Short mmCIF file of C-alpha atoms and ligand atoms in Angstrom, two decimals:
data_model
loop_
_atom_site.label_atom_id
_atom_site.label_comp_id
_atom_site.label_asym_id
_atom_site.label_seq_id
_atom_site.Cartn_x
_atom_site.Cartn_y
_atom_site.Cartn_z
CA MET H 1 13.87 92.51 24.68
CA ASP H 2 15.72 95.19 26.65
CA ASP H 3 17.68 92.79 28.77
CA ILE H 4 19.21 90.01 26.68
CA LEU H 5 19.98 88.02 29.80
CA ASP H 6 16.27 87.86 30.59
CA GLY H 7 16.00 86.09 27.24
CA TYR H 8 18.82 83.71 28.12
CA GLY H 9 16.96 82.95 31.35
CA ALA H 10 13.54 82.59 29.76
CA TYR H 11 14.42 80.68 26.61
CA MET H 12 17.80 79.01 26.96
CA ASN H 13 19.75 78.55 30.16
CA PRO H 14 18.63 80.19 33.43
CA SER H 15 21.80 79.10 35.22
CA LEU H 16 24.02 80.68 32.55
CA ALA H 17 21.93 83.85 32.71
CA ARG H 18 22.54 84.08 36.47
CA THR H 19 26.29 83.53 36.01
CA TYR H 20 26.58 86.22 33.33
CA ARG H 21 24.55 88.63 35.43
CA PHE H 22 26.71 87.97 38.48
CA MET H 23 29.82 88.74 36.42
CA GLY H 24 28.29 91.89 34.95
CA LEU H 25 28.38 90.45 31.41
CA ASN H 26 25.14 91.97 30.19
CA HIS H 27 26.19 93.80 27.04
CA ALA H 28 24.89 92.70 23.66
CA GLU H 29 27.52 92.16 20.98
CA TYR H 30 26.76 94.01 17.78
CA THR H 31 29.74 94.01 15.45
CA GLY H 32 33.50 93.57 15.34
CA GLN H 33 36.51 94.71 13.32
CA GLY H 34 40.11 93.59 13.69
CA ALA H 35 40.71 93.05 17.41
CA VAL H 36 37.75 95.17 18.55
CA VAL H 37 34.21 94.06 19.39
CA THR H 38 31.50 96.72 19.56
CA ASP H 39 28.36 96.34 21.64
CA ALA H 40 24.84 97.49 20.84
CA ASP H 41 25.46 100.82 22.64
CA GLY H 42 28.50 101.53 20.48
CA VAL H 43 31.04 100.71 23.19
CA ASP H 44 34.30 99.18 21.91
CA TYR H 45 36.03 96.28 23.66
CA LEU H 46 39.59 95.18 23.03
CA ASP H 47 39.33 91.45 22.51
CA CYS H 48 41.95 89.30 24.21
CA ALA H 49 39.66 86.27 24.34
CA GLY H 50 39.56 85.94 20.57
CA GLY H 51 36.50 83.68 20.68
CA TYR H 52 38.75 81.13 22.49
CA GLY H 53 40.93 80.90 19.40
CA VAL H 54 38.51 81.58 16.56
CA PHE H 55 39.58 85.11 15.60
CA VAL H 56 43.22 84.67 14.56
CA GLN H 57 42.63 86.82 11.45
CA GLY H 58 40.49 89.29 13.45
CA TYR H 59 36.81 90.07 13.14
CA ARG H 60 35.49 90.42 9.60
CA HIS H 61 38.79 90.29 7.76
CA PRO H 62 37.89 91.97 4.41
CA ARG H 63 39.36 89.23 2.17
CA ILE H 64 37.66 86.47 4.11
CA VAL H 65 34.30 88.29 4.21
CA ALA H 66 34.53 88.98 0.45
CA ALA H 67 35.22 85.29 -0.25
CA ALA H 68 32.25 84.32 1.92
CA HIS H 69 29.96 86.73 0.06
CA GLU H 70 31.10 85.40 -3.29
CA GLN H 71 30.56 81.78 -2.32
CA LEU H 72 27.22 82.61 -0.67
CA ASP H 73 26.00 83.99 -3.97
CA LEU H 74 27.18 80.90 -5.87
CA MET H 75 26.60 77.84 -3.72
CA PRO H 76 26.91 77.88 0.07
CA LEU H 77 25.95 74.25 0.70
CA SER H 78 26.78 71.18 -1.30
CA SER H 79 24.41 69.18 -3.50
CA ARG H 80 26.34 66.21 -2.10
CA VAL H 81 25.90 64.48 -5.43
CA LEU H 82 28.14 66.59 -7.65
CA VAL H 83 31.77 66.86 -6.55
CA SER H 84 33.14 69.92 -4.75
CA PRO H 85 36.12 71.92 -6.05
CA ARG H 86 36.11 74.06 -2.87
CA GLN H 87 36.83 70.97 -0.75
CA VAL H 88 39.73 69.96 -2.96
CA GLU H 89 41.25 73.46 -2.82
CA LEU H 90 41.23 73.51 0.98
CA ALA H 91 42.44 69.92 1.31
CA GLN H 92 45.32 70.62 -1.11
CA ARG H 93 46.34 73.72 0.86
CA LEU H 94 46.28 71.73 4.09
CA GLN H 95 48.44 69.04 2.55
CA GLU H 96 50.94 71.72 1.46
CA LEU H 97 51.00 73.54 4.80
CA THR H 98 50.90 70.72 7.35
CA PRO H 99 54.17 69.06 8.29
CA GLY H 100 55.59 65.82 6.86
CA ASP H 101 53.34 63.43 4.97
CA LEU H 102 50.06 64.60 6.49
CA SER H 103 48.15 64.13 3.26
CA TYR H 104 44.41 63.66 3.47
CA SER H 105 41.67 65.82 4.99
CA PHE H 106 38.25 65.00 6.35
CA PHE H 107 36.01 68.03 6.90
CA CYS H 108 33.41 68.55 9.60
CA ASN H 109 31.90 71.49 11.47
CA SER H 110 33.55 71.82 14.88
CA GLY H 111 36.47 70.85 17.07
CA ALA H 112 34.60 68.08 18.85
CA GLU H 113 33.63 66.54 15.51
CA ALA H 114 37.25 66.63 14.39
CA VAL H 115 38.23 64.78 17.56
CA GLU H 116 35.42 62.24 17.09
CA ALA H 117 36.69 61.51 13.60
CA ALA H 118 40.30 61.21 14.77
CA LEU H 119 39.35 58.72 17.49
CA LYS H 120 37.42 56.60 15.00
CA PHE H 121 40.24 56.75 12.46
CA ALA H 122 42.79 55.75 15.12
CA ARG H 123 40.74 52.75 16.17
CA ALA H 124 39.86 51.59 12.67
CA SER H 125 43.36 51.97 11.25
CA THR H 126 45.04 50.07 14.08
CA GLY H 127 42.29 47.54 14.77
CA ARG H 128 42.75 48.35 18.46
CA SER H 129 40.55 50.15 20.97
CA LEU H 130 42.63 51.68 23.78
CA ILE H 131 43.00 55.48 23.72
CA ILE H 132 45.39 57.34 26.02
CA SER H 133 44.46 60.89 26.97
CA THR H 134 45.70 63.38 29.52
CA GLU H 135 44.50 65.03 32.72
CA GLY H 136 43.34 68.60 32.22
CA ALA H 137 42.82 68.01 28.48
CA PHE H 138 39.90 69.55 26.65
CA HIS H 139 38.81 67.97 23.39
CA GLY H 140 35.12 68.90 23.23
CA LYS H 141 31.82 67.81 24.71
CA SER H 142 30.36 65.23 22.33
CA TYR H 143 30.60 61.68 23.74
CA GLY H 144 33.90 60.57 22.27
CA ALA H 145 35.60 63.93 22.74
CA LEU H 146 34.25 64.18 26.29
CA SER H 147 35.51 60.68 27.05
CA VAL H 148 39.09 61.74 26.29
CA SER H 149 38.82 65.11 28.03
CA GLY H 150 40.34 65.48 31.44
CA ARG H 151 37.86 66.97 33.87
CA ASP H 152 35.43 64.93 35.98
CA LEU H 153 32.97 67.82 36.38
CA TYR H 154 31.96 67.62 32.74
CA GLN H 155 32.08 63.81 32.53
CA THR H 156 30.38 62.49 35.66
CA PRO H 157 26.71 63.25 34.84
CA PHE H 158 27.03 61.55 31.47
CA LYS H 159 28.65 58.25 32.39
CA PRO H 160 29.18 55.62 31.13
CA LEU H 161 31.44 57.21 28.56
CA LEU H 162 33.49 55.57 25.82
CA PRO H 163 35.23 52.46 27.22
CA ASP H 164 38.96 51.80 26.90
CA VAL H 165 40.18 55.30 27.66
CA VAL H 166 43.08 55.75 30.07
CA ARG H 167 43.94 59.17 31.43
CA ILE H 168 47.49 60.02 32.51
CA PRO H 169 49.18 63.22 33.74
CA TYR H 170 50.03 65.73 30.99
CA GLY H 171 53.70 66.28 30.21
CA ASP H 172 54.76 63.03 31.89
CA LEU H 173 56.52 60.62 29.51
CA GLU H 174 57.16 58.03 32.22
CA ALA H 175 53.43 57.83 32.90
CA LEU H 176 52.86 57.30 29.19
CA GLN H 177 55.56 54.66 28.95
CA ALA H 178 53.86 52.80 31.81
CA VAL H 179 50.53 52.47 29.97
CA MET H 180 51.80 51.93 26.42
CA SER H 181 51.27 48.48 24.94
CA ASP H 182 50.29 46.69 21.74
CA ALA H 183 46.65 47.40 22.64
CA VAL H 184 46.94 51.18 22.23
CA ALA H 185 45.12 52.59 19.20
CA GLY H 186 46.10 56.19 19.82
CA VAL H 187 47.48 58.83 22.14
CA ILE H 188 45.58 62.12 21.98
CA VAL H 189 47.28 65.27 23.13
CA GLU H 190 47.21 69.06 22.79
CA PRO H 191 50.67 70.52 21.96
CA ILE H 192 49.91 73.17 24.59
CA GLN H 193 46.94 72.47 26.85
CA GLY H 194 44.52 75.34 26.31
CA GLU H 195 41.57 74.86 28.64
CA GLY H 196 43.82 73.00 31.08
CA GLY H 197 45.44 76.36 31.86
CA VAL H 198 47.84 77.10 28.99
CA ILE H 199 50.24 74.34 30.00
CA VAL H 200 53.41 74.21 27.89
CA PRO H 201 54.94 70.71 28.12
CA PRO H 202 58.68 69.99 28.37
CA ASP H 203 60.53 70.10 25.03
CA ASN H 204 61.05 66.34 24.91
CA TYR H 205 57.36 65.55 25.51
CA LEU H 206 55.93 65.54 21.98
CA PRO H 207 59.00 63.82 20.43
CA GLY H 208 58.77 61.28 23.27
CA ILE H 209 55.11 60.56 22.46
CA ARG H 210 56.05 60.15 18.81
CA ASP H 211 58.75 57.62 19.70
CA LEU H 212 56.43 55.62 21.94
CA CYS H 213 53.67 55.60 19.34
CA ASP H 214 56.16 54.39 16.71
CA LYS H 215 57.48 51.71 19.05
CA TYR H 216 54.01 50.30 19.80
CA GLY H 217 52.37 50.93 16.41
CA ALA H 218 49.88 53.39 17.89
CA SER H 219 48.67 56.58 16.24
CA MET H 220 49.61 60.00 17.59
CA ILE H 221 46.61 62.33 17.55
CA VAL H 222 47.45 66.00 17.98
CA ASP H 223 44.54 68.29 18.82
CA GLU H 224 45.33 71.75 17.45
CA VAL H 225 41.77 73.02 17.60
CA GLN H 226 42.94 75.84 19.88
CA THR H 227 46.69 76.10 19.21
CA GLY H 228 46.37 75.80 15.43
CA ILE H 229 46.57 78.46 12.71
CA GLY H 230 49.23 80.68 14.15
CA HIS H 231 48.67 81.53 17.81
CA THR H 232 51.88 79.98 19.12
CA GLY H 233 54.17 81.60 16.58
CA LYS H 234 54.02 78.77 14.02
CA LEU H 235 51.10 77.89 11.76
CA PHE H 236 50.75 74.66 13.77
CA ALA H 237 52.12 74.41 17.31
CA ILE H 238 53.41 70.89 16.62
CA GLU H 239 55.99 72.47 14.28
CA HIS H 240 57.91 73.77 17.33
CA SER H 241 58.73 70.13 18.15
CA GLY H 242 59.63 68.87 14.67
CA VAL H 243 57.18 66.00 15.17
CA VAL H 244 54.76 64.76 12.50
CA PRO H 245 51.59 63.37 14.08
CA ASP H 246 49.42 60.72 12.43
CA LEU H 247 46.23 62.71 12.88
CA LEU H 248 45.96 66.48 13.26
CA CYS H 249 42.66 68.01 14.47
CA LEU H 250 41.79 71.56 13.44
CA ALA H 251 38.78 73.87 13.81
CA LYS H 252 38.25 77.36 15.31
CA ALA H 253 40.58 79.72 13.37
CA LEU H 254 40.45 77.56 10.24
CA GLY H 255 37.08 79.27 9.74
CA GLY H 256 38.74 82.70 9.51
CA GLY H 257 36.42 84.19 12.13
CA VAL H 258 33.58 83.86 9.63
CA MET H 259 32.47 80.22 9.30
CA PRO H 260 32.40 77.14 11.53
CA ILE H 261 34.61 74.37 10.18
CA GLY H 262 36.56 71.42 11.54
CA ALA H 263 39.11 69.18 9.88
CA VAL H 264 41.22 66.12 10.53
CA VAL H 265 44.36 65.80 8.46
CA GLY H 266 45.98 62.37 8.42
CA ARG H 267 48.90 60.36 7.12
CA PRO H 268 48.15 57.75 4.46
CA TRP H 269 48.27 54.73 6.82
CA VAL H 270 45.48 56.07 9.07
CA TRP H 271 43.28 56.73 6.06
CA ARG H 272 43.00 53.07 5.18
CA LEU H 273 39.72 52.82 7.07
CA PHE H 274 38.15 54.33 3.95
CA ASP H 275 39.19 51.18 2.04
CA SER H 276 36.38 49.26 3.71
CA SER H 277 33.88 51.89 2.58
CA PRO H 278 34.47 55.37 1.15
CA LEU H 279 31.47 56.49 3.21
CA ILE H 280 32.57 54.94 6.50
CA HIS H 281 32.61 58.38 8.13
CA THR H 282 30.59 61.30 6.73
CA SER H 283 28.88 64.56 7.67
CA THR H 284 26.04 66.31 5.81
CA PHE H 285 27.31 69.84 6.38
CA GLY H 286 31.00 68.91 6.75
CA GLY H 287 33.08 70.29 3.89
CA ASN H 288 30.36 72.58 2.61
CA PRO H 289 31.56 74.97 -0.14
CA LEU H 290 31.08 78.11 1.97
CA ALA H 291 33.16 76.87 4.89
CA CYS H 292 35.84 75.38 2.62
CA ARG H 293 36.17 78.54 0.52
CA VAL H 294 36.47 80.60 3.69
CA GLY H 295 38.94 78.12 5.20
CA ARG H 296 41.15 78.27 2.15
CA VAL H 297 41.22 82.08 2.15
CA ALA H 298 41.73 82.12 5.95
CA LEU H 299 44.86 80.01 5.49
CA ASP H 300 46.10 82.25 2.67
CA VAL H 301 45.54 85.38 4.77
CA THR H 302 47.31 83.81 7.76
CA VAL H 303 50.34 82.85 5.69
CA GLU H 304 50.53 85.93 3.46
CA GLU H 305 50.07 88.40 6.33
CA LYS H 306 52.66 86.43 8.34
CA LEU H 307 50.34 86.17 11.32
CA PRO H 308 52.29 83.36 13.03
CA GLU H 309 55.48 85.44 12.80
CA ARG H 310 53.52 88.38 14.21
CA ALA H 311 52.37 86.22 17.13
CA ALA H 312 55.96 85.21 17.82
CA GLU H 313 57.23 88.81 17.72
CA LEU H 314 54.45 90.33 19.79
CA GLY H 315 54.58 87.46 22.28
CA ALA H 316 58.35 87.88 22.72
CA TRP H 317 57.66 91.43 23.90
CA PHE H 318 54.30 90.93 25.66
CA ILE H 319 55.10 87.90 27.86
CA PRO H 320 58.08 89.63 29.59
CA GLU H 321 55.85 92.70 30.14
CA LEU H 322 53.26 90.46 31.79
CA LYS H 323 55.99 88.90 33.91
CA GLN H 324 56.81 92.36 35.20
CA LEU H 325 53.21 92.62 36.39
CA MET H 326 53.79 89.33 38.20
CA THR H 327 56.79 90.89 39.94
CA ARG H 328 54.59 93.82 40.98
CA HIS H 329 51.78 91.53 42.20
CA PRO H 330 53.40 88.41 43.70
CA ARG H 331 50.42 88.01 46.04
CA LEU H 332 48.08 87.63 43.07
CA ILE H 333 50.05 86.13 40.18
CA ARG H 334 51.86 82.82 40.46
CA ASP H 335 52.99 82.35 36.87
CA VAL H 336 52.88 83.82 33.40
CA ARG H 337 53.47 81.36 30.56
CA GLY H 338 52.71 80.63 26.96
CA ARG H 339 54.03 80.76 23.46
CA GLY H 340 53.47 83.52 20.90
CA LEU H 341 50.11 85.08 21.68
CA MET H 342 48.68 82.06 23.51
CA ILE H 343 49.26 83.18 27.06
CA GLY H 344 48.09 82.14 30.50
CA ILE H 345 48.29 84.16 33.71
CA GLU H 346 48.01 81.84 36.70
CA PHE H 347 46.71 83.41 39.89
CA THR H 348 47.47 82.36 43.44
CA ALA H 349 43.87 81.69 44.40
CA PRO H 350 40.73 80.45 42.72
CA GLY H 351 38.37 83.37 42.29
CA VAL H 352 41.07 85.93 41.54
CA GLY H 353 40.82 85.09 37.82
CA GLY H 354 37.11 85.87 37.82
CA MET H 355 37.70 89.15 39.65
CA VAL H 356 40.42 90.24 37.25
CA MET H 357 38.27 89.22 34.30
CA SER H 358 35.42 91.32 35.64
CA GLU H 359 37.70 94.33 36.33
CA LEU H 360 39.06 94.05 32.79
CA PHE H 361 35.56 93.91 31.38
CA GLN H 362 34.70 97.14 33.18
CA ARG H 363 37.73 98.64 31.43
CA HIS H 364 36.45 97.24 28.11
CA VAL H 365 39.01 94.47 27.71
CA LEU H 366 37.74 90.94 27.02
CA ALA H 367 39.63 88.02 28.57
CA VAL H 368 38.41 84.75 30.04
CA TYR H 369 39.74 82.09 32.36
CA THR H 370 40.34 78.58 31.08
CA LEU H 371 37.53 76.03 31.28
CA ASN H 372 39.41 73.33 33.20
CA ASN H 373 41.47 75.65 35.39
CA GLU H 374 39.76 78.71 36.81
CA ARG H 375 43.00 80.01 38.28
CA VAL H 376 44.30 80.79 34.79
CA LEU H 377 43.28 83.83 32.78
CA ARG H 378 43.89 83.12 29.13
CA LEU H 379 44.95 85.76 26.61
CA LEU H 380 44.35 84.63 23.04
CA PRO H 381 43.93 87.86 21.07
CA PRO H 382 43.45 88.08 17.30
CA LEU H 383 46.90 88.04 15.72
CA VAL H 384 46.10 91.23 13.82
CA ILE H 385 46.10 93.11 17.14
CA GLU H 386 48.35 96.19 17.15
CA LYS H 387 51.19 96.58 19.63
CA ALA H 388 49.57 99.82 20.82
CA GLN H 389 46.40 97.88 21.59
CA LEU H 390 48.40 95.36 23.64
CA GLU H 391 49.98 98.30 25.51
CA THR H 392 46.46 99.45 26.36
CA VAL H 393 45.65 95.94 27.58
CA LEU H 394 48.77 96.01 29.78
CA SER H 395 47.83 99.27 31.41
CA HIS H 396 44.25 98.13 32.02
CA LEU H 397 45.50 94.84 33.41
CA GLY H 398 47.81 96.74 35.77
CA ALA H 399 44.88 98.86 36.96
CA ALA H 400 42.65 95.79 37.31
CA LEU H 401 45.28 94.04 39.43
CA ASP H 402 45.70 97.15 41.63
CA GLN H 403 41.95 97.11 42.19
CA VAL H 404 41.85 93.40 42.97
CA GLU H 405 44.71 93.86 45.47
CA LEU H 406 42.44 96.28 47.36
CA VAL H 407 39.35 94.11 47.47
CA ALA H 408 40.68 90.55 47.35
CA ASP H 409 42.20 90.27 50.84
CA ASP H 410 39.39 88.21 52.32
CA LEU H 411 39.01 85.94 49.33
CA TRP H 412 42.74 85.48 49.02
CA GLU H 413 43.30 84.65 52.67
CA SER H 414 40.49 82.12 52.75
CA THR H 415 41.32 80.26 49.56
CA ALA H 416 45.02 80.62 48.63
CA ASP H 417 47.20 77.57 49.01
C1 PLP U 501 41.86 71.76 22.14
C2 PLP U 501 40.39 71.75 21.86
N1 PLP U 501 39.86 70.67 21.25
C3 PLP U 501 38.56 70.60 20.96
C4 PLP U 501 37.70 71.64 21.28
C5 PLP U 501 36.24 71.53 20.97
O1 PLP U 501 35.91 72.38 19.93
P1 PLP U 501 34.37 72.75 19.65
O2 PLP U 501 33.91 73.60 20.78
O3 PLP U 501 34.41 73.45 18.33
O4 PLP U 501 33.63 71.45 19.58
C6 PLP U 501 38.21 72.78 21.91
C7 PLP U 501 37.33 73.90 22.27
O5 PLP U 501 37.66 74.79 23.02
C8 PLP U 501 39.60 72.84 22.21
O6 PLP U 501 40.14 73.90 22.81
#
């Protein structure tokens, strides 16, 4: 088919096809290397979207691809009767690398599945049902994960959702204090809200949640599906706070840009649900040898190539550069924020983000706005990106903003607040 979007329209999702067409996103991806994606016509794009957090180690990292090939030739999926050394290797590495006494891993295939598992573990280990979540949160779109996410648009058509979920403002410890009680099974939180618009909470927020969870015997569930594996300048964003959660959800970059994988890592006390049955929570494909082998090598590559440190260094230079663009375009940009190379640019009006995204795309730079906050363009590039490539992004972003200044008057005046 010449036009891939015709195929999207005919066979998958006509509404998505129209949206992509409207935004001019009609170029077929073909291959990728490092921080560059190449389309079917051989055009290179600098990737600052990073698959929404998947490509920390870049596209087709040679060590990770080689490990995948090797495992593919041996045993990609598990017999599920014989035991799996690949699972043990990844689980051991996660125990070594995660903070405190996070000890045990459960493997699944996606972020939403990791969140589902964490919610079940929190309920079973406390014998309670109430879950506290936050406004603007994104935890996935399966029923449990959707129930604790923070945007009505995605929830309303599917109600009733999971009962006993209370949503409070993000970053607000007083609001949390007000709803905490002996009925709370868990508090689920992202260390930096990704889809909510790259919201960095106050420094005392995560330690405050820890204290309240300890006081009331609730579990603290930290969702690092997007922040995890290096983006914020630490392997896990929670490390910036010194807090040890009870349950840590991972996915995206744990798969090294090669395989889908999800994981929940937990402290011993939340693992006691398995005492009632070792098979109380399972997944056919979860923990398959191919994904686990790749996950293990992805962690090794991230640590050995010092990718979190690289994110911290590049971010310390890049964020101030972006702030200078804000000074040049106060009419368009309201805020630039983030940590390491997880960065959000908040615009003054809805719609500006989409226009900037489209202008960037025409200049062959990939960036997307956040799912729960369309005002915020998110930059989440592979951590192997070169400084020179980020300089190119800066100059294209400057040109894109100049262009939007010219054409956005009407939109801006009608919608800015
Ligand atoms: C913080 C967070 N949690 C969970 C998810 C859901 O992950 P998945 O799309 O793999 O189900 C996402 C996806 O963007 C996410 O950003």
